[in-house]
Short mmCIF file of C-alpha atoms in Angstrom, two decimals:
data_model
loop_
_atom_site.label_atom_id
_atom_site.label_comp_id
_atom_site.label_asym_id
_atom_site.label_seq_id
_atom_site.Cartn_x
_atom_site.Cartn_y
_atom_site.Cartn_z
CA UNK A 1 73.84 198.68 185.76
CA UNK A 2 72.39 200.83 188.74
CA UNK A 3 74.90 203.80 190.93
CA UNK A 4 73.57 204.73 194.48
CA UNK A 5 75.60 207.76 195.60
CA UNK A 6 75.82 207.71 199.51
CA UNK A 7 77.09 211.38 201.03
CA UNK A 8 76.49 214.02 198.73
CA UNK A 9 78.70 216.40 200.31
CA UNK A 10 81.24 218.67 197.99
CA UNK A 11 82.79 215.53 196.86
CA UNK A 12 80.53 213.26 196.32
CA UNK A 13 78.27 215.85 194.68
CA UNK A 14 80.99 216.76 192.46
CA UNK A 15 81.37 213.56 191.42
CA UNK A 16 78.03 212.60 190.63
CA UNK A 17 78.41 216.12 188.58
CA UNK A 18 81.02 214.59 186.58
CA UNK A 19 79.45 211.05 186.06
CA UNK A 20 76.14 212.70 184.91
CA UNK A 21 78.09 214.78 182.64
CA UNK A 22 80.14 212.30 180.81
CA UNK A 23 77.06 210.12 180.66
CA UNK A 24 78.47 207.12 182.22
CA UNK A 25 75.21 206.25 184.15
CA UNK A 26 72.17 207.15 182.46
CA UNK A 27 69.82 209.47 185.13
CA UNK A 28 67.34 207.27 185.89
CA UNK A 29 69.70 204.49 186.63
CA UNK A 30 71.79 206.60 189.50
CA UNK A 31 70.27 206.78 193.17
CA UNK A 32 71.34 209.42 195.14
CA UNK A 33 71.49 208.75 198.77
CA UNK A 34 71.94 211.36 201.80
CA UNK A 35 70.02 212.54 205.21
CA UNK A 36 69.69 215.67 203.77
CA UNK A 37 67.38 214.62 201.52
CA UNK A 38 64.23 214.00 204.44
CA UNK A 39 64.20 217.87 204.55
CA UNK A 40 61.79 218.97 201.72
CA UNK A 41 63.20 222.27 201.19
CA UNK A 42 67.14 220.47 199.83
CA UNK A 43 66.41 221.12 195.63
CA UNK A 44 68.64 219.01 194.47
CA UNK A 45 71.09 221.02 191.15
CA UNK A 46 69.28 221.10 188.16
CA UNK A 47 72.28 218.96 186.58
CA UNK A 48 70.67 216.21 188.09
CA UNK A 49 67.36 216.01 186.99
CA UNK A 50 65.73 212.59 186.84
CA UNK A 51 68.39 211.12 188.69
CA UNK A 52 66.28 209.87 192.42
CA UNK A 53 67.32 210.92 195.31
CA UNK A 54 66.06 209.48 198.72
CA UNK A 55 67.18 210.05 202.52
CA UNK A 56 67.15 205.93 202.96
CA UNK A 57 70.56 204.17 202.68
CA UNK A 58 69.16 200.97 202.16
CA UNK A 59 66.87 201.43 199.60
CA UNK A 60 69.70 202.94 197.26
CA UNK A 61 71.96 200.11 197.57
CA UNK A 62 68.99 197.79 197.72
CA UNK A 63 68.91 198.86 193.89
CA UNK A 64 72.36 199.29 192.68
CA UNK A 65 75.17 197.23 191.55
CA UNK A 66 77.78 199.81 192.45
CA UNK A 67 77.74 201.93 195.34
CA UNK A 68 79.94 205.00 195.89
CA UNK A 69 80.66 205.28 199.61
CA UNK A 70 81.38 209.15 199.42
CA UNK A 71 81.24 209.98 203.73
CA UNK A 72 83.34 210.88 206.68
CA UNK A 73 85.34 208.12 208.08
CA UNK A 74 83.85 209.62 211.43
CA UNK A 75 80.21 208.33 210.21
CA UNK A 76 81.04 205.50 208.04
CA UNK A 77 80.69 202.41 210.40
CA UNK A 78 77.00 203.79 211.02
CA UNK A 79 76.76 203.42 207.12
CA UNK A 80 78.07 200.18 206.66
CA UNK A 81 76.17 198.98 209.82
CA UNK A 82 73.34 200.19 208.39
CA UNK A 83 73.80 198.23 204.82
CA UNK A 84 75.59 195.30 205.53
CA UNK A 85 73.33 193.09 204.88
CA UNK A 86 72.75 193.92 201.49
CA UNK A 87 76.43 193.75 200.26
CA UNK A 88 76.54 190.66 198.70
CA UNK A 89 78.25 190.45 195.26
CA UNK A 90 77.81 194.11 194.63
CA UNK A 91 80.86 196.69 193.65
CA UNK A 92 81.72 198.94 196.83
CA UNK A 93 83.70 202.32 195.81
CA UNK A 94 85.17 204.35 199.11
CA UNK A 95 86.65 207.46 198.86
CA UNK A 96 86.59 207.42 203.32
CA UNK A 97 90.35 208.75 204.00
CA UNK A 98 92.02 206.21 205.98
CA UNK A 99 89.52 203.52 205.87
CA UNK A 100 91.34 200.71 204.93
CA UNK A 101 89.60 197.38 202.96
CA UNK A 102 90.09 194.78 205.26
CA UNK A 103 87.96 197.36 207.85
CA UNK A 104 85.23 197.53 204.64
CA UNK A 105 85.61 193.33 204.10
CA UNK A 106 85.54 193.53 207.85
CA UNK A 107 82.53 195.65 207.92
CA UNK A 108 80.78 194.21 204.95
CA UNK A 109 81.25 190.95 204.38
CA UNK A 110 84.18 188.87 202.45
CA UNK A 111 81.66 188.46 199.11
CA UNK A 112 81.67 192.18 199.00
CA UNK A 113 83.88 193.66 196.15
CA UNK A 114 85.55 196.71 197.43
CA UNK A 115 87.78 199.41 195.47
CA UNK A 116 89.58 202.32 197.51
CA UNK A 117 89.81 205.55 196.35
CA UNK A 118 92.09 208.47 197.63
CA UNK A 119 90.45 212.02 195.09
CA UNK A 120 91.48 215.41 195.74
CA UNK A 121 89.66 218.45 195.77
CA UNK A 122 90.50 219.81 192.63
CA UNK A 123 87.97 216.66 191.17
CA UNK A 124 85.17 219.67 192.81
CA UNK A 125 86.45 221.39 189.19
CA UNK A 126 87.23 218.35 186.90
CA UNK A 127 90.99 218.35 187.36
CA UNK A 128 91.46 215.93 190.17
CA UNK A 129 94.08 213.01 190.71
CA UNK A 130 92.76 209.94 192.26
CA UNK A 131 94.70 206.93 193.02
CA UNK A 132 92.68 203.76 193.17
CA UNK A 133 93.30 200.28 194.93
CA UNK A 134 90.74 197.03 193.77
CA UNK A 135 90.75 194.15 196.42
CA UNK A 136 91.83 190.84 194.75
CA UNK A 137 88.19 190.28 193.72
CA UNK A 138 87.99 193.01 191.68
CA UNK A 139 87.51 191.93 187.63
CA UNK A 140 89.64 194.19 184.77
CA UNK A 141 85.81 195.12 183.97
CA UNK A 142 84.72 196.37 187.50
CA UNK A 143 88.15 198.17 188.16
CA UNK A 144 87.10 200.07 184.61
CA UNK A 145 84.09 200.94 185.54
CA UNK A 146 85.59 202.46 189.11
CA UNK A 147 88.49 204.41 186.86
CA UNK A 148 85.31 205.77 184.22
CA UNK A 149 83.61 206.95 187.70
CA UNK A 150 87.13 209.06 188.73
CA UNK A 151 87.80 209.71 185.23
CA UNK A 152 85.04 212.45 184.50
CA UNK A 153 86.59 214.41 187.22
CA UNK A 154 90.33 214.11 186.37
CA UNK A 155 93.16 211.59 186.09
CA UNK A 156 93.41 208.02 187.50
CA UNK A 157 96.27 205.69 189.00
CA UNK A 158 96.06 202.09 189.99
CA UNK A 159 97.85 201.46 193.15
CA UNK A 160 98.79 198.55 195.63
CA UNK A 161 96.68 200.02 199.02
CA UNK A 162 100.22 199.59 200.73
CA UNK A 163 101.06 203.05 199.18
CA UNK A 164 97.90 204.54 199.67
CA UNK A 165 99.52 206.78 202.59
CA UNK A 166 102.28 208.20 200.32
CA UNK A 167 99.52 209.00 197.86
CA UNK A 168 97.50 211.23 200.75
CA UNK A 169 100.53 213.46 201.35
CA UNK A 170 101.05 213.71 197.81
CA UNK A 171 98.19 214.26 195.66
CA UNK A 172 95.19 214.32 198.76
CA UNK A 173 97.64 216.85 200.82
CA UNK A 174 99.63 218.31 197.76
CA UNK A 175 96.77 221.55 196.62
CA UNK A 176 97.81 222.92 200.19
CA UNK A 177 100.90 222.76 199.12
CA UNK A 178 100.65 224.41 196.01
CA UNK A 179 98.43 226.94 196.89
CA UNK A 180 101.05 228.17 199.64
CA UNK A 181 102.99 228.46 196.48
CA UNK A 182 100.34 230.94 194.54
CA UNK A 183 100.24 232.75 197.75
CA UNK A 184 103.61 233.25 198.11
CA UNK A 185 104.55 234.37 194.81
CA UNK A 186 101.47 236.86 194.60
CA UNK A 187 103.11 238.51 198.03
CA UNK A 188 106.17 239.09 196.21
CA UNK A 189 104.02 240.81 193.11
CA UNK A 190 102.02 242.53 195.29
CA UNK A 191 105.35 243.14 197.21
CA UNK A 192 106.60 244.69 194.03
CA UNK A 193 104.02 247.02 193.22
CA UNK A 194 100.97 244.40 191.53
CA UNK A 195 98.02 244.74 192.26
CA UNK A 196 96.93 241.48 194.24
CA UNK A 197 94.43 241.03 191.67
CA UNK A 198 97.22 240.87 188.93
CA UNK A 199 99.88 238.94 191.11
CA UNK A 200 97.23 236.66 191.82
CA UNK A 201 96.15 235.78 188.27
CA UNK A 202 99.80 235.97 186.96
CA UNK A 203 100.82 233.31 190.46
CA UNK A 204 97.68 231.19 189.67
CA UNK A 205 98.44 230.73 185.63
CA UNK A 206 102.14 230.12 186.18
CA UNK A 207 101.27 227.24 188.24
CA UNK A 208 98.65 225.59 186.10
CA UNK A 209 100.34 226.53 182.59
CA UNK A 210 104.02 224.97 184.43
CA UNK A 211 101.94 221.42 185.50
CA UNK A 212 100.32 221.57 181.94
CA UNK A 213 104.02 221.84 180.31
CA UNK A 214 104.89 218.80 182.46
CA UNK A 215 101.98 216.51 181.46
CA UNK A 216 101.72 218.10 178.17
CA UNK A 217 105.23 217.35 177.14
CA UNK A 218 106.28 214.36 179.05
CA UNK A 219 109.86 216.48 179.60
CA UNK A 220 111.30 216.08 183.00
CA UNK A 221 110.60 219.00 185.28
CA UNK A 222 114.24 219.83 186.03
CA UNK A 223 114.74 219.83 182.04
CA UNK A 224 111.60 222.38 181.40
CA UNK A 225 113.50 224.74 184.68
CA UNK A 226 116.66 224.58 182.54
CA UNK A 227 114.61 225.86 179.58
CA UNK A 228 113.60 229.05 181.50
CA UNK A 229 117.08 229.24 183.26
CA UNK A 230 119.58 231.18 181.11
CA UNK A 231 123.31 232.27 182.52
CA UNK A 232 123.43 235.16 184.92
CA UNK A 233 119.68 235.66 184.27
CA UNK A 234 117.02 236.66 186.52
CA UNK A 235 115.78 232.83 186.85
CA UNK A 236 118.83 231.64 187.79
CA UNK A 237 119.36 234.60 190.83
CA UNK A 238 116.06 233.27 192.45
CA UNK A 239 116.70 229.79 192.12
CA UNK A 240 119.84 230.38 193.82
CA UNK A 241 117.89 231.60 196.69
CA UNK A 242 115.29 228.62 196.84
CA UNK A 243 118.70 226.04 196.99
CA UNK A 244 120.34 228.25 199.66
CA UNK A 245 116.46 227.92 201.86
CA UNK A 246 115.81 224.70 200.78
CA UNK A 247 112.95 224.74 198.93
CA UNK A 248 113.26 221.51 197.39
CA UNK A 249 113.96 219.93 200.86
CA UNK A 250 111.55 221.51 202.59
CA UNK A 251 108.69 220.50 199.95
CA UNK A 252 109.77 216.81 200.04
CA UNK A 253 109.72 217.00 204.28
CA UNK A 254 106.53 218.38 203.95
CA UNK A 255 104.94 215.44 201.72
CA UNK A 256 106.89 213.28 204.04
CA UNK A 257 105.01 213.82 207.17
CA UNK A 258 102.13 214.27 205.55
CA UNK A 259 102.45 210.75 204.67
CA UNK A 260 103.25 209.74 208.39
CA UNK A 261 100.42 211.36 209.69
CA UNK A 262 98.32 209.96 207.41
CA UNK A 263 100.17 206.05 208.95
CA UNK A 264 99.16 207.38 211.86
CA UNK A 265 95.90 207.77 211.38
CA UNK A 266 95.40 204.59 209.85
CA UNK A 267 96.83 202.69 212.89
CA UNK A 268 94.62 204.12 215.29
CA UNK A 269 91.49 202.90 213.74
#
């Protein structure tokens, strides 16, 4: 089985990264395809040795039996224009933010198999979330082939594409949110005499070691809060404060709208 890559930007580089590194496509069997690539003097990371890489679209899919459709949704009807004709029967992966799959079947033909996928930039370090919606051609075997791909650079869900919206404001949106959150809490170390240095590592850790306690544990998050949350304790005094400002509110507004923006968006294609 033969990978073409097209749009090695941060993403898709990242994830050819991670499918190179877990060995799910052997080198010579990936094609990596992007513009950049006519300019002589773009080395491509020595992670990637043996794997081709070519400027021409067409010649990459020409090859493959999966393609990974990692570009703007500002340049991707060019791409699909460009390759249409050689869609039949082959497995069509799109991370494109917004682009829906009847625009792809639309696009590419009906015989083309087509699996949406929403990543987030924490994949760029292995510790993504990506939520994943098959068309009702795809097999158990292709769709596990898709979740392998999003797999070496973090954790997968299957989803109906109807809820691919609330996953944007979520888990595409969501690292904005949570790195207002490290911010924040490093201003009140630094605030408190920290160095920003220190607040920052201390901010950064107690976010990734308090996600780790939720997926490591399966506990409930408000059960692991009552675990840190003794009577008349410090905890307690700034929780107060975060109910009184509605924190919790505010958070769940914020996803919100992120998801309606992201409706938006979709219906003005």
């Amino acid at each position: 089985m033969k990978l073409a890559v097209i749009g090695l930007g941060n993403m898709g580089t990242a994830i050819l990264k991670g499918i190179r590194e877990a060995g799910i496509f052997k080198a010579e069997d990936i094609i990596a395809c992007d513009k950049k690539f006519s300019d002589p003097d773009n080395k491509p990371d020595e992670v990637f040795r043996q794997v081709r890489f070519t400027d021409d679209n067409r010649s990459g899919v020409k090859e493959a039996d999966v393609v990974l459709l990692s570009v703007k949704p500002q340049i991707i009807e060019h791409v699909l224009e460009e390759i249409s004709d050689l869609s039949s029967g082959k497995l069509f992966i799109s991370i494109a933010a917004g682009i829906k799959i009847d625009y792809l079947k639309q696009k590419l033909g009906n015989d083309a198999k087509i699996i949406r996928v929403m990543p987030n930039t924490p994949a760029l370090i292995n510790s993504g979330a990506a939520a994943l919606s098959p068309d009702s051609s795809i097999t158990s075997k292709e769709l596990k082939t898709a979740k392998k791909i999003f797999s070496a650079v973090g954790e997968t869900a299957v989803i109906e594409e109807e809820y691919m919206d609330a996953v944007t404001g979520l888990s595409g949106s969501g690292p904005a949110f949570i790195y207002i959150l490290i911010e924040a809490m490093s201003d009140a170390g630094v605030l408190n005499g920290l160095t920003r240095e220190t607040a920052l590592k201390l901010a950064a850790q107690t976010v990734k070691g308090s996600a780790e306690m939720v997926l490591k544990t399966g506990r409930h998050p408000a059960e692991l809060k009552d675990m840190v949350t003794s009577p008349a304790g410090t905890t307690i005094a700034g929780l107060s404060v975060l109910e009184d400002r509605a924190f919790r509110a505010s958070i769940i507004k914020a996803v919100n709208r992120a998801v309606e923006r992201s409706e938006e968006l979709g219906s003005s294609d």
